[in-house]
Amino acid sequence: MGMGGGTILILCLSLFMHYDQHVAQGANLVFFVPTAIVSIITNLKQKLIKWKTGLIVARMWNCTVQLFGAKISVNLDTSKLKMYFGIFLLIIAIVEIITLFKKQEN
């Protein structure tokens, strides 16, 4: 798991640049698409993609996002979206701290 660049981008856009949460998350998606395309091309060249599994997962994920994610996101108030995103970041921070302590014990 861990915090990626997209999470940091959303934080910067919403906290420091004062963009609305929905706009920050939309901008994150715009940055994500080219990165994903480059990643797919790189993995294709290295023959690391299992097409059958990938297509099944992509189809299921796409259906889930279309059915639930888009409807929930559009209908959520910005303050609630910020709160949920903050909870998400808190969970990531806790997991990272626990992982750090486990690494130090070994």
Tab-separated table of C-alpha atoms in Angstrom:
chain	number	residue	atom	x	y	z
A	1	MET	CA	0.000	0.000	0.000
A	2	GLY	CA	1.383	3.450	0.755
A	3	MET	CA	0.773	6.992	-0.343
A	4	GLY	CA	1.388	7.675	-4.002
A	5	GLY	CA	1.855	10.837	-5.994
A	6	GLY	CA	-1.857	11.129	-6.733
A	7	THR	CA	-2.696	11.397	-3.065
A	8	ILE	CA	-0.082	14.093	-2.608
A	9	LEU	CA	-1.364	15.917	-5.699
A	10	ILE	CA	-4.900	15.986	-4.294
A	11	LEU	CA	-3.593	17.284	-0.966
A	12	CYS	CA	-1.580	20.038	-2.617
A	13	LEU	CA	-4.399	21.124	-4.902
A	14	SER	CA	-7.043	21.173	-2.180
A	15	LEU	CA	-5.045	22.446	0.804
A	16	PHE	CA	-2.477	24.797	-0.683
A	17	MET	CA	-4.054	25.868	-3.974
A	18	HIS	CA	-7.609	25.969	-2.512
A	19	TYR	CA	-9.245	23.980	-5.310
A	20	ASP	CA	-12.549	22.280	-4.638
A	21	GLN	CA	-12.122	18.604	-3.659
A	22	HIS	CA	-13.989	17.400	-6.744
A	23	VAL	CA	-11.741	19.474	-9.021
A	24	ALA	CA	-8.594	18.210	-7.283
A	25	GLN	CA	-9.653	14.595	-7.694
A	26	GLY	CA	-10.584	15.203	-11.332
A	27	ALA	CA	-7.171	16.749	-11.985
A	28	ASN	CA	-5.597	13.714	-10.350
A	29	LEU	CA	-7.382	11.479	-12.848
A	30	VAL	CA	-6.091	13.608	-15.731
A	31	PHE	CA	-2.523	13.081	-14.484
A	32	PHE	CA	-3.133	9.379	-13.844
A	33	VAL	CA	-4.163	8.396	-17.389
A	34	PRO	CA	-0.853	9.194	-19.189
A	35	THR	CA	1.104	7.547	-16.385
A	36	ALA	CA	-1.017	4.414	-16.648
A	37	ILE	CA	-0.558	4.283	-20.431
A	38	VAL	CA	3.237	4.520	-20.115
A	39	SER	CA	3.165	1.837	-17.416
A	40	ILE	CA	1.128	-0.516	-19.609
A	41	ILE	CA	3.478	-0.004	-22.570
A	42	THR	CA	6.533	-0.660	-20.377
A	43	ASN	CA	5.021	-3.833	-18.936
A	44	LEU	CA	3.947	-4.996	-22.400
A	45	LYS	CA	7.528	-4.680	-23.670
A	46	GLN	CA	8.711	-6.793	-20.733
A	47	LYS	CA	5.890	-9.318	-21.305
A	48	LEU	CA	4.644	-8.942	-17.739
A	49	ILE	CA	0.929	-8.587	-18.512
A	50	LYS	CA	-1.488	-11.510	-18.287
A	51	TRP	CA	-4.151	-10.329	-20.714
A	52	LYS	CA	-6.943	-12.672	-19.705
A	53	THR	CA	-6.685	-11.823	-16.007
A	54	GLY	CA	-6.155	-8.126	-16.721
A	55	LEU	CA	-9.231	-7.854	-18.923
A	56	ILE	CA	-11.421	-9.636	-16.381
A	57	VAL	CA	-10.235	-7.377	-13.553
A	58	ALA	CA	-10.549	-4.243	-15.710
A	59	ARG	CA	-14.090	-5.143	-16.728
A	60	MET	CA	-15.166	-5.813	-13.140
A	61	TRP	CA	-13.466	-2.643	-11.870
A	62	ASN	CA	-14.998	-0.521	-14.617
A	63	CYS	CA	-18.501	-1.798	-13.841
A	64	THR	CA	-18.024	-1.186	-10.118
A	65	VAL	CA	-16.784	2.347	-10.629
A	66	GLN	CA	-19.557	3.202	-13.052
A	67	LEU	CA	-22.270	1.814	-10.813
A	68	PHE	CA	-21.107	3.115	-7.462
A	69	GLY	CA	-18.136	5.472	-7.586
A	70	ALA	CA	-19.458	8.036	-10.017
A	71	LYS	CA	-22.906	8.267	-8.416
A	72	ILE	CA	-21.510	8.539	-4.909
A	73	SER	CA	-18.874	11.125	-5.838
A	74	VAL	CA	-21.232	13.408	-7.743
A	75	ASN	CA	-23.860	13.360	-5.001
A	76	LEU	CA	-21.450	13.897	-2.088
A	77	ASP	CA	-21.092	17.293	-0.531
A	78	THR	CA	-17.547	18.679	-0.783
A	79	SER	CA	-17.145	18.824	2.996
A	80	LYS	CA	-18.064	15.143	3.318
A	81	LEU	CA	-15.725	14.229	0.471
A	82	LYS	CA	-12.899	16.060	2.259
A	83	MET	CA	-13.709	14.231	5.487
A	84	TYR	CA	-13.676	10.812	3.785
A	85	PHE	CA	-10.426	11.650	2.029
A	86	GLY	CA	-8.926	12.709	5.358
A	87	ILE	CA	-9.992	9.409	6.928
A	88	PHE	CA	-8.420	7.592	3.987
A	89	LEU	CA	-5.145	9.473	4.533
A	90	LEU	CA	-5.262	8.729	8.250
A	91	ILE	CA	-5.656	5.006	7.557
A	92	ILE	CA	-2.697	5.109	5.160
A	93	ALA	CA	-0.592	6.920	7.773
A	94	ILE	CA	-1.435	4.338	10.438
A	95	VAL	CA	-0.591	1.447	8.106
A	96	GLU	CA	2.708	3.112	7.154
A	97	ILE	CA	3.658	3.645	10.807
A	98	ILE	CA	2.826	0.034	11.711
A	99	THR	CA	4.844	-1.200	8.719
A	100	LEU	CA	7.782	0.971	9.770
A	101	PHE	CA	7.768	-0.447	13.304
A	102	LYS	CA	7.523	-4.017	12.013
A	103	LYS	CA	10.550	-3.437	9.765
A	104	GLN	CA	12.541	-2.048	12.700
A	105	GLU	CA	11.730	-5.115	14.826
A	106	ASN	CA	13.208	-7.451	12.211
